[in-house]
Coordinates of C-alpha atoms in Angstrom, one line a residue:
Chain W
M11 CA -121.4 -114.6 -123.2
L12 CA -120.3 -111.8 -125.5
D13 CA -116.6 -110.8 -125.6
P14 CA -116.0 -107.0 -125.2
K15 CA -115.5 -106.4 -129.0
G16 CA -118.6 -108.5 -129.9
F17 CA -120.7 -106.5 -127.4
L18 CA -119.6 -103.1 -128.9
L19 CA -120.3 -104.3 -132.4
V20 CA -123.9 -105.3 -131.1
E21 CA -124.1 -101.9 -129.6
C22 CA -123.1 -100.2 -132.8
Q23 CA -125.9 -102.1 -134.6
N24 CA -128.3 -100.7 -132.0
V25 CA -127.2 -97.3 -132.3
E26 CA -127.6 -97.5 -136.0
Q27 CA -131.2 -98.7 -135.4
I28 CA -131.9 -95.8 -133.2
L29 CA -130.5 -93.4 -135.8
Q30 CA -132.9 -95.0 -138.5
E31 CA -135.8 -94.5 -136.1
S32 CA -134.8 -91.0 -135.0
L33 CA -135.7 -89.7 -138.4
R34 CA -139.3 -90.4 -137.8
Y35 CA -139.4 -87.8 -135.0
R36 CA -140.5 -84.2 -135.2
Y37 CA -137.5 -82.4 -136.4
S38 CA -137.3 -80.3 -139.5
E39 CA -136.5 -82.6 -142.5
D40 CA -133.5 -80.8 -144.0
V41 CA -131.9 -80.4 -140.6
A42 CA -132.5 -84.1 -139.7
A43 CA -130.9 -85.2 -143.0
K44 CA -127.6 -83.3 -142.2
Y45 CA -127.5 -84.9 -138.7
Y46 CA -128.2 -88.2 -140.1
T47 CA -125.5 -88.1 -142.5
E48 CA -123.0 -86.7 -139.9
C49 CA -123.9 -89.4 -137.3
F50 CA -124.0 -92.3 -139.8
A51 CA -120.5 -91.3 -140.9
R52 CA -119.3 -91.2 -137.3
L53 CA -120.9 -94.5 -136.7
G54 CA -119.1 -96.0 -139.7
S55 CA -115.7 -94.8 -138.4
I56 CA -116.4 -96.1 -134.8
V57 CA -117.4 -99.6 -136.3
N58 CA -114.2 -99.5 -138.4
G59 CA -112.2 -98.5 -135.3
I60 CA -113.6 -101.4 -133.2
K61 CA -113.1 -103.9 -135.9
S62 CA -109.4 -102.8 -136.3
V63 CA -108.7 -103.6 -132.5
P64 CA -106.8 -106.9 -132.2
M65 CA -107.7 -109.4 -129.6
D66 CA -104.5 -108.8 -127.7
E67 CA -105.2 -105.1 -127.4
P68 CA -108.4 -104.8 -125.6
D69 CA -107.4 -101.4 -124.1
L70 CA -108.0 -99.8 -127.5
L71 CA -111.7 -100.7 -127.2
Q72 CA -112.2 -98.3 -124.3
D73 CA -111.8 -95.2 -126.5
W74 CA -114.1 -96.4 -129.2
R75 CA -116.6 -97.4 -126.5
E76 CA -116.5 -93.7 -125.3
Q77 CA -116.9 -92.4 -128.8
L78 CA -119.8 -94.8 -129.3
G79 CA -121.4 -93.6 -126.0
T80 CA -120.9 -89.9 -127.0
L81 CA -122.6 -90.6 -130.3
S82 CA -125.5 -92.4 -128.6
V83 CA -126.1 -89.5 -126.3
L84 CA -126.1 -87.0 -129.3
I85 CA -128.6 -89.3 -131.3
T86 CA -130.9 -89.6 -128.2
H87 CA -130.7 -85.8 -127.8
I88 CA -131.7 -85.5 -131.5
E89 CA -134.5 -88.0 -131.1
R90 CA -135.9 -86.0 -128.1
S91 CA -135.5 -82.7 -129.9
H92 CA -139.0 -81.4 -130.8
L93 CA -139.5 -78.2 -132.5
E94 CA -142.4 -77.3 -130.5
E95 CA -140.4 -77.3 -127.2
F96 CA -138.2 -74.4 -128.1
P97 CA -138.6 -71.1 -130.2
W98 CA -137.2 -72.4 -133.5
P99 CA -137.3 -69.2 -135.3
F100 CA -135.1 -67.6 -132.6
A101 CA -132.8 -70.6 -132.7
F102 CA -132.4 -70.4 -136.5
E103 CA -131.7 -66.7 -136.3
L104 CA -129.1 -67.2 -133.5
E105 CA -127.4 -69.9 -135.8
R106 CA -127.4 -67.4 -138.7
V107 CA -125.7 -64.9 -136.7
A108 CA -123.2 -67.0 -134.7
H109 CA -122.2 -69.5 -137.5
D110 CA -119.3 -67.8 -139.1
I111 CA -117.6 -66.7 -135.9
C112 CA -118.1 -70.1 -134.3
A113 CA -116.8 -71.9 -137.6
H114 CA -113.7 -69.5 -137.5
Y115 CA -112.7 -70.3 -134.0
A116 CA -113.5 -74.0 -134.4
R117 CA -111.1 -73.9 -137.5
T118 CA -113.6 -75.6 -139.7
K119 CA -116.2 -74.7 -142.3
D120 CA -118.4 -77.7 -141.4
V121 CA -120.4 -76.5 -138.4
L122 CA -123.9 -77.9 -137.5
F123 CA -126.0 -76.3 -134.8
F124 CA -128.4 -78.7 -132.9
F125 CA -131.1 -77.4 -130.7
M126 CA -133.1 -79.0 -127.9
A127 CA -135.1 -78.0 -124.8
D128 CA -134.2 -79.3 -121.5
G129 CA -134.7 -78.5 -117.7
S130 CA -135.0 -75.0 -116.1
P131 CA -133.6 -71.6 -116.6
I132 CA -130.1 -72.7 -115.6
S133 CA -130.0 -75.1 -118.6
Y134 CA -129.1 -72.4 -121.1
A135 CA -126.0 -73.7 -122.8
V136 CA -124.0 -74.1 -126.1
R137 CA -121.6 -77.0 -126.2
G138 CA -119.2 -78.3 -128.9
D139 CA -117.8 -81.5 -129.8
E140 CA -114.5 -82.3 -128.2
F141 CA -111.2 -82.0 -130.3
L142 CA -110.7 -85.6 -130.9
T143 CA -114.3 -86.7 -131.6
V144 CA -114.1 -88.7 -134.9
R145 CA -116.2 -86.3 -137.0
R146 CA -116.7 -84.7 -140.3
S147 CA -118.7 -81.6 -139.1
K148 CA -118.3 -80.0 -135.7
I149 CA -121.7 -80.1 -133.9
Y150 CA -122.7 -77.3 -131.4
S151 CA -125.5 -78.4 -129.2
V152 CA -127.7 -75.5 -128.1
F153 CA -129.8 -76.1 -125.0
F154 CA -132.9 -74.0 -124.3
P155 CA -134.6 -74.3 -121.0
R156 CA -137.7 -76.3 -121.6
T157 CA -139.8 -74.1 -119.2
L158 CA -139.0 -70.9 -121.0
K159 CA -140.0 -72.0 -124.5
D160 CA -141.8 -68.8 -125.5
Y161 CA -139.6 -66.3 -123.8
V162 CA -137.5 -64.9 -126.6
L163 CA -136.8 -61.6 -124.5
L164 CA -135.0 -63.8 -121.9
H165 CA -133.2 -65.8 -124.7
A166 CA -131.1 -62.6 -125.3
I167 CA -128.8 -64.3 -122.7
F168 CA -127.7 -66.7 -125.4
G169 CA -125.2 -64.1 -126.4
H170 CA -123.3 -65.2 -123.2
E171 CA -123.3 -68.8 -124.3
V172 CA -122.0 -68.0 -127.8
G173 CA -119.2 -66.0 -126.0
H174 CA -118.3 -69.2 -124.1
V175 CA -118.0 -71.2 -127.3
I176 CA -115.7 -68.6 -128.7
S177 CA -113.6 -68.3 -125.6
L178 CA -113.3 -72.1 -125.3
A179 CA -112.6 -72.8 -129.0
A180 CA -109.9 -70.1 -128.9
G181 CA -108.3 -71.7 -126.0
A182 CA -108.4 -68.5 -124.2
S183 CA -107.4 -67.9 -120.5
E184 CA -104.3 -70.0 -120.8
K185 CA -101.7 -67.8 -122.4
K186 CA -101.2 -64.5 -123.8
G187 CA -100.7 -63.8 -127.6
S188 CA -104.0 -64.5 -129.2
E189 CA -106.6 -61.8 -129.6
I190 CA -109.2 -63.5 -127.4
S191 CA -107.0 -64.6 -124.7
D192 CA -105.4 -61.1 -124.5
V193 CA -108.9 -59.6 -123.7
E194 CA -109.5 -62.2 -121.0
M195 CA -106.1 -62.0 -119.4
D196 CA -106.0 -58.2 -119.4
L197 CA -109.3 -58.0 -117.6
F198 CA -108.0 -58.6 -114.1
A199 CA -104.7 -56.8 -114.5
D200 CA -103.8 -54.3 -111.8
S201 CA -106.8 -55.4 -109.7
R202 CA -107.2 -57.5 -106.6
F203 CA -107.6 -60.5 -108.8
A204 CA -104.2 -60.0 -110.6
T205 CA -102.8 -62.7 -108.0
I206 CA -104.1 -65.9 -106.6
D207 CA -103.6 -64.6 -103.0
G208 CA -105.5 -61.3 -103.8
F209 CA -108.3 -63.3 -105.4
Y210 CA -108.5 -65.6 -102.2
E211 CA -108.4 -62.7 -99.9
W212 CA -111.2 -61.1 -101.7
C213 CA -113.4 -64.2 -101.8
R214 CA -112.8 -64.6 -98.1
A215 CA -113.6 -61.1 -97.2
N216 CA -116.7 -60.7 -99.5
I217 CA -118.3 -64.0 -100.3
G218 CA -117.8 -66.2 -97.4
V219 CA -115.1 -68.4 -98.6
L220 CA -113.6 -70.2 -95.7
S221 CA -110.7 -72.3 -97.0
K222 CA -108.1 -71.7 -99.7
A223 CA -108.2 -75.3 -101.0
S224 CA -105.3 -75.4 -103.3
D225 CA -103.6 -72.9 -105.7
S226 CA -104.6 -75.0 -108.7
Y227 CA -108.3 -74.9 -107.6
L228 CA -108.1 -71.0 -107.2
K229 CA -106.3 -70.6 -110.5
E230 CA -109.1 -72.6 -112.2
N231 CA -111.7 -70.5 -110.6
L232 CA -110.1 -67.4 -111.6
K233 CA -109.8 -68.6 -115.1
S234 CA -113.5 -69.5 -115.1
W235 CA -114.5 -66.1 -113.6
R236 CA -112.5 -64.3 -116.5
R237 CA -114.2 -66.5 -119.1
E238 CA -117.7 -65.7 -117.5
I239 CA -117.0 -62.0 -117.7
F240 CA -115.7 -62.3 -121.3
S241 CA -118.9 -64.1 -122.2
D242 CA -121.0 -61.4 -120.6
L243 CA -119.2 -58.7 -122.5
F244 CA -119.5 -60.8 -125.7
G245 CA -123.2 -61.3 -125.0
L246 CA -123.7 -57.5 -124.4
L247 CA -122.0 -56.7 -127.8
M248 CA -124.0 -59.4 -129.7
M249 CA -127.4 -58.9 -128.2
G250 CA -127.4 -55.1 -127.3
P251 CA -129.1 -53.6 -124.4
S252 CA -131.6 -56.6 -124.3
F253 CA -128.8 -58.7 -122.9
L254 CA -128.8 -56.4 -119.7
Y255 CA -132.4 -57.0 -119.0
A256 CA -132.4 -60.7 -119.8
F257 CA -129.3 -61.0 -117.4
Q258 CA -130.9 -59.1 -114.7
S259 CA -134.2 -60.9 -114.9
L260 CA -132.6 -64.4 -114.9
L261 CA -129.8 -63.9 -112.5
A262 CA -131.2 -61.6 -109.8
P263 CA -133.5 -64.4 -108.5
M264 CA -130.4 -66.5 -107.9
Y265 CA -128.7 -64.0 -105.7
A266 CA -129.4 -63.8 -102.0
P267 CA -128.0 -60.4 -100.8
D268 CA -127.9 -61.4 -97.1
Q269 CA -126.2 -64.6 -97.7
K270 CA -122.5 -64.6 -97.0
L271 CA -121.8 -68.0 -98.4
A272 CA -122.2 -66.7 -101.9
F273 CA -119.3 -68.6 -103.5
V274 CA -120.4 -70.6 -106.6
P275 CA -117.7 -72.5 -108.2
R276 CA -116.7 -71.1 -111.6
H277 CA -119.0 -68.2 -111.6
P278 CA -118.3 -64.7 -110.3
P279 CA -121.0 -63.3 -108.0
Y280 CA -124.1 -61.6 -109.6
P281 CA -123.2 -58.0 -108.2
L282 CA -119.7 -58.2 -109.7
R283 CA -121.0 -59.1 -113.0
M284 CA -123.7 -56.4 -112.9
V285 CA -121.0 -53.8 -112.1
I286 CA -119.1 -54.9 -115.2
L287 CA -122.0 -54.9 -117.4
H288 CA -123.1 -51.5 -116.2
Q289 CA -119.7 -50.0 -116.8
A290 CA -119.4 -51.6 -120.2
A291 CA -123.0 -50.5 -121.2
E292 CA -122.2 -46.8 -120.1
Y293 CA -119.0 -46.9 -122.1
L294 CA -120.8 -48.3 -125.2
K295 CA -123.4 -45.4 -124.7
M296 CA -126.2 -48.2 -124.6
F297 CA -128.3 -46.3 -122.3
Y298 CA -129.8 -44.5 -125.3
G299 CA -132.3 -42.5 -123.2
D300 CA -129.4 -40.2 -122.2
E301 CA -129.6 -38.6 -125.7
G302 CA -132.8 -36.9 -124.8
G303 CA -135.6 -36.1 -127.3
D304 CA -137.3 -39.1 -128.9
A305 CA -134.7 -41.4 -127.5
A306 CA -135.5 -40.4 -124.0
K307 CA -139.2 -41.1 -124.4
L308 CA -138.3 -44.6 -125.8
F309 CA -135.5 -45.8 -123.6
R310 CA -135.4 -43.8 -120.4
K311 CA -137.8 -46.0 -118.3
L312 CA -135.9 -49.2 -119.2
D313 CA -132.5 -47.5 -118.7
K314 CA -133.7 -46.3 -115.2
E315 CA -134.7 -49.7 -114.2
F316 CA -131.4 -51.4 -115.1
R317 CA -129.3 -48.5 -113.5
A318 CA -131.3 -48.7 -110.3
T319 CA -130.6 -52.5 -109.9
A320 CA -126.9 -51.9 -110.7
K321 CA -126.5 -48.8 -108.4
P322 CA -126.2 -50.5 -105.0
F323 CA -123.1 -52.4 -106.3
L324 CA -121.3 -49.7 -108.1
N325 CA -119.1 -48.3 -105.4
S326 CA -119.1 -51.4 -103.3
E327 CA -116.5 -54.2 -102.8
F328 CA -117.8 -55.7 -106.0
A329 CA -116.4 -52.9 -108.2
V330 CA -113.2 -54.9 -108.4
V331 CA -112.3 -54.6 -112.1
R332 CA -110.9 -51.3 -113.3
D333 CA -113.1 -49.2 -115.5
D334 CA -110.2 -48.7 -118.1
K335 CA -109.7 -52.5 -118.3
I336 CA -113.5 -53.1 -119.0
H337 CA -113.3 -50.3 -121.6
A338 CA -110.3 -51.9 -123.2
A339 CA -111.9 -55.4 -123.2
V340 CA -115.0 -54.0 -124.9
S341 CA -113.2 -52.1 -127.6
S342 CA -111.0 -55.1 -128.4
L343 CA -114.1 -57.4 -128.6
Q344 CA -115.8 -54.9 -130.8
K345 CA -112.9 -54.9 -133.2
L346 CA -112.7 -58.7 -133.4
M347 CA -116.6 -59.0 -133.8
E348 CA -116.7 -56.5 -136.5
K349 CA -115.0 -58.8 -138.9
Y350 CA -118.2 -61.1 -138.9
D351 CA -120.6 -58.8 -140.6
K352 CA -122.7 -60.9 -142.9
P353 CA -124.9 -60.9 -140.9
S354 CA -123.4 -58.8 -138.2
V355 CA -122.5 -60.5 -135.0
L356 CA -122.4 -57.1 -133.3
Y357 CA -125.8 -55.7 -132.2
Q358 CA -126.6 -52.8 -134.7
R359 CA -128.8 -50.2 -133.1
P360 CA -132.0 -49.7 -135.1
E361 CA -133.5 -46.3 -136.1
N362 CA -135.7 -44.9 -133.3
A363 CA -138.5 -44.7 -135.8
L364 CA -138.3 -48.4 -136.5
L365 CA -138.3 -49.3 -132.9
S366 CA -141.4 -47.1 -132.3
E367 CA -143.1 -48.8 -135.2
L368 CA -142.4 -52.2 -133.6
I369 CA -143.6 -51.0 -130.1
K370 CA -146.7 -49.6 -131.7
S371 CA -147.5 -53.0 -133.1
L372 CA -146.9 -54.7 -129.8
K373 CA -149.3 -52.4 -127.9
K374 CA -152.0 -53.1 -130.4
H375 CA -151.4 -56.9 -130.0
I376 CA -149.8 -57.3 -133.3
P377 CA -146.5 -59.3 -133.8
P378 CA -144.0 -56.5 -134.5
V379 CA -143.0 -57.6 -138.0
G380 CA -141.9 -54.3 -139.2
P381 CA -142.9 -51.5 -141.5
K382 CA -145.2 -52.5 -144.4
Q383 CA -146.6 -50.8 -147.5
I384 CA -149.9 -51.2 -149.1
N385 CA -149.8 -52.3 -152.8
G386 CA -152.2 -51.1 -155.4
D387 CA -154.4 -54.2 -155.0
G388 CA -154.7 -53.5 -151.4
S389 CA -152.3 -56.3 -150.3
L390 CA -149.7 -55.7 -147.7
Q391 CA -145.9 -56.0 -148.5
P392 CA -143.1 -55.8 -146.1
L393 CA -140.6 -53.1 -146.8
Q394 CA -137.6 -54.4 -144.9
L395 CA -136.2 -57.2 -142.8
V396 CA -135.9 -56.5 -139.1
D397 CA -133.1 -58.0 -137.1
F398 CA -134.4 -60.4 -134.5
R399 CA -132.4 -58.5 -131.9
S400 CA -134.3 -55.3 -132.6
I401 CA -137.6 -57.1 -132.3
I402 CA -136.4 -58.4 -128.7
H403 CA -135.3 -54.8 -127.8
A404 CA -138.8 -53.5 -128.8
G405 CA -140.3 -56.2 -126.7
W406 CA -138.3 -55.1 -123.6
I407 CA -139.2 -51.4 -124.2
T408 CA -142.8 -52.2 -124.4
W409 CA -142.7 -54.2 -121.2
A410 CA -141.1 -51.3 -119.3
Q411 CA -143.5 -48.7 -120.9
R412 CA -146.5 -50.9 -120.2
S413 CA -145.7 -50.5 -116.5
A414 CA -145.0 -46.9 -116.8
D415 CA -148.2 -46.2 -118.7
N416 CA -150.2 -47.6 -115.7
K417 CA -152.8 -49.3 -117.7
N418 CA -153.3 -46.7 -120.3
D419 CA -152.2 -48.4 -123.5
D420 CA -154.1 -51.0 -125.5
L421 CA -152.0 -53.8 -124.1
D422 CA -153.4 -53.1 -120.7
D423 CA -157.0 -52.4 -121.9
V424 CA -157.2 -55.8 -123.3
S425 CA -155.3 -57.4 -120.4
E426 CA -157.1 -55.9 -117.4
N427 CA -157.7 -59.3 -115.9
V428 CA -154.7 -61.1 -116.9
S429 CA -151.7 -61.5 -114.6
E430 CA -148.4 -59.9 -114.9
S431 CA -146.7 -63.2 -115.8
E432 CA -149.3 -64.0 -118.4
R433 CA -148.8 -60.5 -119.9
F434 CA -145.1 -61.1 -120.1
R435 CA -145.7 -64.4 -121.8
T436 CA -148.0 -62.9 -124.4
L437 CA -145.5 -60.2 -125.2
N438 CA -142.8 -62.7 -125.7
R439 CA -145.1 -64.8 -128.0
F440 CA -145.8 -61.8 -130.1
C441 CA -142.0 -61.2 -130.5
A442 CA -141.4 -64.9 -131.3
H443 CA -144.1 -64.6 -133.9
A444 CA -142.5 -61.6 -135.5
I445 CA -139.1 -63.3 -135.6
M446 CA -140.7 -66.3 -137.2
Q447 CA -142.1 -64.0 -139.9
Q448 CA -138.8 -62.5 -140.7
G449 CA -137.9 -65.9 -142.3
G450 CA -140.8 -65.6 -144.7
I451 CA -139.9 -61.9 -145.4
R452 CA -136.4 -62.9 -146.2
R453 CA -137.5 -65.4 -148.7
L454 CA -140.0 -63.0 -150.3
L455 CA -137.2 -60.2 -150.5
D456 CA -134.7 -62.7 -152.0
Y457 CA -137.2 -63.8 -154.5
Q458 CA -138.0 -60.1 -155.5
L459 CA -134.3 -59.5 -155.8
K460 CA -133.7 -62.4 -158.1
E461 CA -136.7 -61.4 -160.3
E462 CA -135.4 -57.9 -160.5
R463 CA -132.0 -59.1 -161.6
K464 CA -133.6 -61.4 -164.1
N465 CA -135.6 -58.6 -165.6
N466 CA -132.6 -56.2 -165.8
Q467 CA -130.7 -58.7 -167.9
Chain E
M222 CA -125.7 -96.2 -112.5
L223 CA -124.3 -99.8 -113.3
M224 CA -120.7 -98.6 -112.8
G225 CA -118.6 -95.3 -113.0
M226 CA -117.3 -94.3 -116.3
S227 CA -113.5 -94.6 -116.5
T228 CA -113.3 -90.8 -117.6
E229 CA -115.9 -88.1 -118.1
T230 CA -114.1 -86.9 -121.2
V231 CA -112.0 -88.1 -124.0
N232 CA -108.4 -89.0 -123.0
P233 CA -106.4 -87.4 -125.8
V234 CA -103.5 -89.7 -125.4
R235 CA -105.6 -92.9 -125.5
M236 CA -107.9 -91.6 -128.2
S237 CA -104.9 -90.7 -130.4
R238 CA -103.5 -94.2 -130.0
A239 CA -106.8 -95.7 -131.0
I240 CA -107.1 -93.4 -134.1
A241 CA -103.5 -94.0 -135.1
H242 CA -104.0 -97.7 -134.8
A243 CA -107.2 -97.7 -136.9
V244 CA -105.5 -95.7 -139.7
L245 CA -102.5 -97.9 -139.5
H246 CA -104.7 -101.0 -139.7
D247 CA -106.6 -99.7 -142.8
L248 CA -103.5 -98.8 -144.6
S249 CA -101.8 -102.1 -143.9
G250 CA -104.9 -104.0 -144.9
S251 CA -105.4 -102.3 -148.2
Q252 CA -101.7 -101.9 -149.1
G253 CA -102.0 -98.1 -149.0
R254 CA -105.1 -97.8 -151.0
A255 CA -107.7 -97.0 -148.2
A256 CA -108.2 -95.5 -144.9
E257 CA -111.5 -94.7 -143.1
P258 CA -111.9 -90.9 -143.8
L259 CA -113.2 -89.6 -140.3
A260 CA -110.4 -91.3 -138.5
T261 CA -108.0 -90.0 -140.9
S262 CA -109.4 -86.5 -140.4
S263 CA -109.0 -86.7 -136.7
F264 CA -105.4 -87.8 -137.2
L265 CA -104.8 -84.9 -139.5
R266 CA -106.2 -82.5 -136.9
L267 CA -103.7 -84.0 -134.5
I268 CA -100.8 -83.4 -136.9
D269 CA -102.0 -79.9 -137.7
M270 CA -102.1 -79.2 -133.9
Y271 CA -98.5 -80.2 -133.8
R272 CA -97.5 -78.0 -136.8
R273 CA -99.3 -75.0 -135.3
N274 CA -98.0 -75.8 -131.8
S275 CA -101.5 -75.2 -130.5
F276 CA -101.6 -77.9 -127.9
E277 CA -101.9 -75.2 -125.3
D278 CA -105.2 -74.2 -127.0
E279 CA -106.7 -77.7 -126.3
R280 CA -105.6 -77.5 -122.6
H281 CA -108.5 -75.1 -122.1
L282 CA -110.4 -78.0 -120.6
G283 CA -108.9 -77.3 -117.2
V284 CA -109.4 -79.2 -113.9
L285 CA -112.7 -77.7 -113.0
E286 CA -114.3 -78.3 -116.4
K287 CA -113.6 -81.9 -117.2
D288 CA -111.2 -83.3 -114.7
N289 CA -113.1 -85.1 -111.9
F290 CA -110.2 -86.2 -109.8
Q291 CA -111.4 -89.6 -109.9
D292 CA -109.4 -91.0 -112.8
L293 CA -106.1 -91.2 -111.0
N294 CA -104.7 -93.5 -113.6
V295 CA -104.5 -90.8 -116.3
G296 CA -103.9 -87.5 -114.5
H297 CA -105.6 -84.4 -115.5
V298 CA -106.8 -83.7 -119.2
S299 CA -104.7 -80.4 -119.0
D300 CA -101.6 -82.4 -118.6
L301 CA -102.5 -85.1 -121.2
Y302 CA -102.2 -82.7 -124.1
E303 CA -98.7 -81.8 -123.0
R304 CA -97.9 -85.5 -122.9
L305 CA -99.4 -86.1 -126.3
R306 CA -97.4 -83.2 -127.8
K307 CA -94.2 -84.6 -126.3
I308 CA -94.8 -88.1 -127.6
L309 CA -95.5 -86.7 -131.1
D310 CA -92.5 -84.7 -131.2
E311 CA -90.2 -87.6 -130.0
T312 CA -91.7 -89.8 -132.5
I313 CA -91.2 -87.4 -135.3
R314 CA -87.6 -86.7 -134.2
Q315 CA -86.8 -90.4 -134.4
F316 CA -86.9 -90.1 -138.3
D317 CA -84.1 -88.9 -140.2
N318 CA -85.0 -85.4 -141.0
D319 CA -83.6 -82.0 -140.3
D320 CA -86.9 -80.2 -139.8
P321 CA -89.6 -81.9 -137.8
M322 CA -92.2 -79.5 -139.1
Q323 CA -91.3 -80.5 -142.7
F324 CA -91.7 -84.2 -141.8
A325 CA -95.0 -83.5 -140.0
T326 CA -96.2 -81.7 -143.2
H327 CA -95.0 -84.7 -145.3
I328 CA -97.0 -87.0 -143.2
Y329 CA -100.1 -84.7 -143.4
D330 CA -99.8 -84.5 -147.2
L331 CA -99.6 -88.3 -147.5
L332 CA -102.7 -88.8 -145.5
A333 CA -104.8 -85.9 -146.6
P334 CA -106.3 -87.5 -149.7
F335 CA -107.7 -90.3 -147.6
A336 CA -109.7 -87.9 -145.5
K337 CA -111.8 -86.8 -148.5
N338 CA -113.3 -90.3 -149.5
G339 CA -111.1 -92.8 -147.8
R340 CA -109.2 -93.7 -151.1
S341 CA -105.8 -92.9 -152.5
T342 CA -102.7 -94.7 -153.6
L343 CA -99.7 -94.9 -151.4
T344 CA -96.8 -97.1 -152.6
G345 CA -93.1 -97.8 -152.0
P346 CA -91.1 -95.6 -149.6
D347 CA -94.1 -93.3 -148.8
L348 CA -96.3 -96.2 -147.5
A349 CA -93.3 -97.7 -145.7
Q350 CA -92.5 -94.4 -144.0
L351 CA -96.1 -93.7 -143.0
T352 CA -96.7 -97.1 -141.7
E353 CA -93.4 -97.0 -139.8
F354 CA -94.3 -93.7 -138.3
L355 CA -97.7 -94.9 -137.2
K356 CA -96.3 -98.1 -135.6
K357 CA -93.8 -96.1 -133.7
L358 CA -96.4 -93.6 -132.5
T359 CA -98.9 -96.2 -131.4
A360 CA -96.1 -98.0 -129.6
S361 CA -95.0 -94.7 -127.8
L362 CA -98.6 -93.8 -127.0
K363 CA -99.1 -97.2 -125.4
N364 CA -96.3 -96.7 -123.0
A365 CA -97.2 -93.1 -122.2

């Protein structure tokens, strides 16, 4: 028989063995090395902790056992994370954009992002280590739905998940006084959700809630709703208009309009979120087609689609949050996100000409890499880096225009016998490919800049 | 499942005790020359949380997200951080000092070098004060 301490030390040995083996799996080498170093350091700390527990204090072992369990789960996740199961170029761009703001709110410079694919469309998530995890770096685990591997247009929804990380790390929703919690707390002020009773009455009248349960349960739900809406607004500001289309595409199938029992713990109902997103996008003037001219040609179809899906809810019982509160939240968030500009966390609207160029490529079945120039020797050279969010935006516009053109463009000529779902997948793959190529372009431009500097010295 | 987990998440009171105990064990065993760096870092985060009075920030876990209402022995995670804050505060106030924040900073400064590579040198009154503090803290956390 093994005593508890002996068993845990055996288990530590096993975890070390798994850690050694996990390096052989298909994960990029430099990333694997970072995780290996971090996990190995954590394991060392846990072994030391277990060894320090005296025989007469077995209770202390429980906490080290939990730490060891958490570490084992993390390592097995890494072991099962395969680059070919999620769009890694998108993942790395997401990390590049989200790193600084996540590090700021986690109050550490040592932040690692770990990616893996799992489950279905509801699996989208970004989760961070708990406060008291023995660690050197803070690890954020990013979960892509395994089934949606190629669908970078839908992955615009990750803006929402990054919003959750920021909200949780900032400890928002609990008290006033910090910039993020102020944004969340003010959202429901002067609305029916300003009090627990008002919130319950609204849920009873509109989404079939039958019982009040307890005040603490309602309070926690209200807090979660605030956090969800905060994350939606964060996602919109981070990913731009593509967030609206990804949101609508992913969440509409989960909403049953005739179903009265629409209460889902922790999440506000889809129509309520649609209203808020619509009002926020109007305030941000994100329906660019309203500008007329070239912009109308580019954006109007897509704008119209989203407005049509939001319209039934706009003057309904789901329009609970006051417009001025939504505007204030968006403005405050914008100011807060502006500080993180290398690269910019905020979505930067590209020139219409650039979007047109990207769309032109997509219609010709060419990954929308961006403008190029032809050198004297006939070789092609990229002129500029294109933000991955612009590529995704171009993808959504192309998708909307394809339907509008009614089989008149190149994409349709080629795809006459191909199903709608296959066409959407193909479009996503072109965009994913273009995002991947930005990594190469970045390296080339960096190299050219270095050479230029060297020559000028 | 072989059996239910005792908790779904880290119990901050218990984990703090385990960490404080490990740091104390290392310091005592090495006569103030060594302490495992990650456990020390975790302990420093705790002290820092006290200095910034940000225990509220960690209560975000909330009843729906983490508490499963099954672990009736420990209460809700959201309450545990408050309990942890109180115990830290009471322990710090047991020492003869006018300013608890100053004392917390003193403890932080003594331990900080160990968080880098696990090595430093603590002797005389500093070592005695630090070990005394860790002993009192682990004892209070045990009875929490």
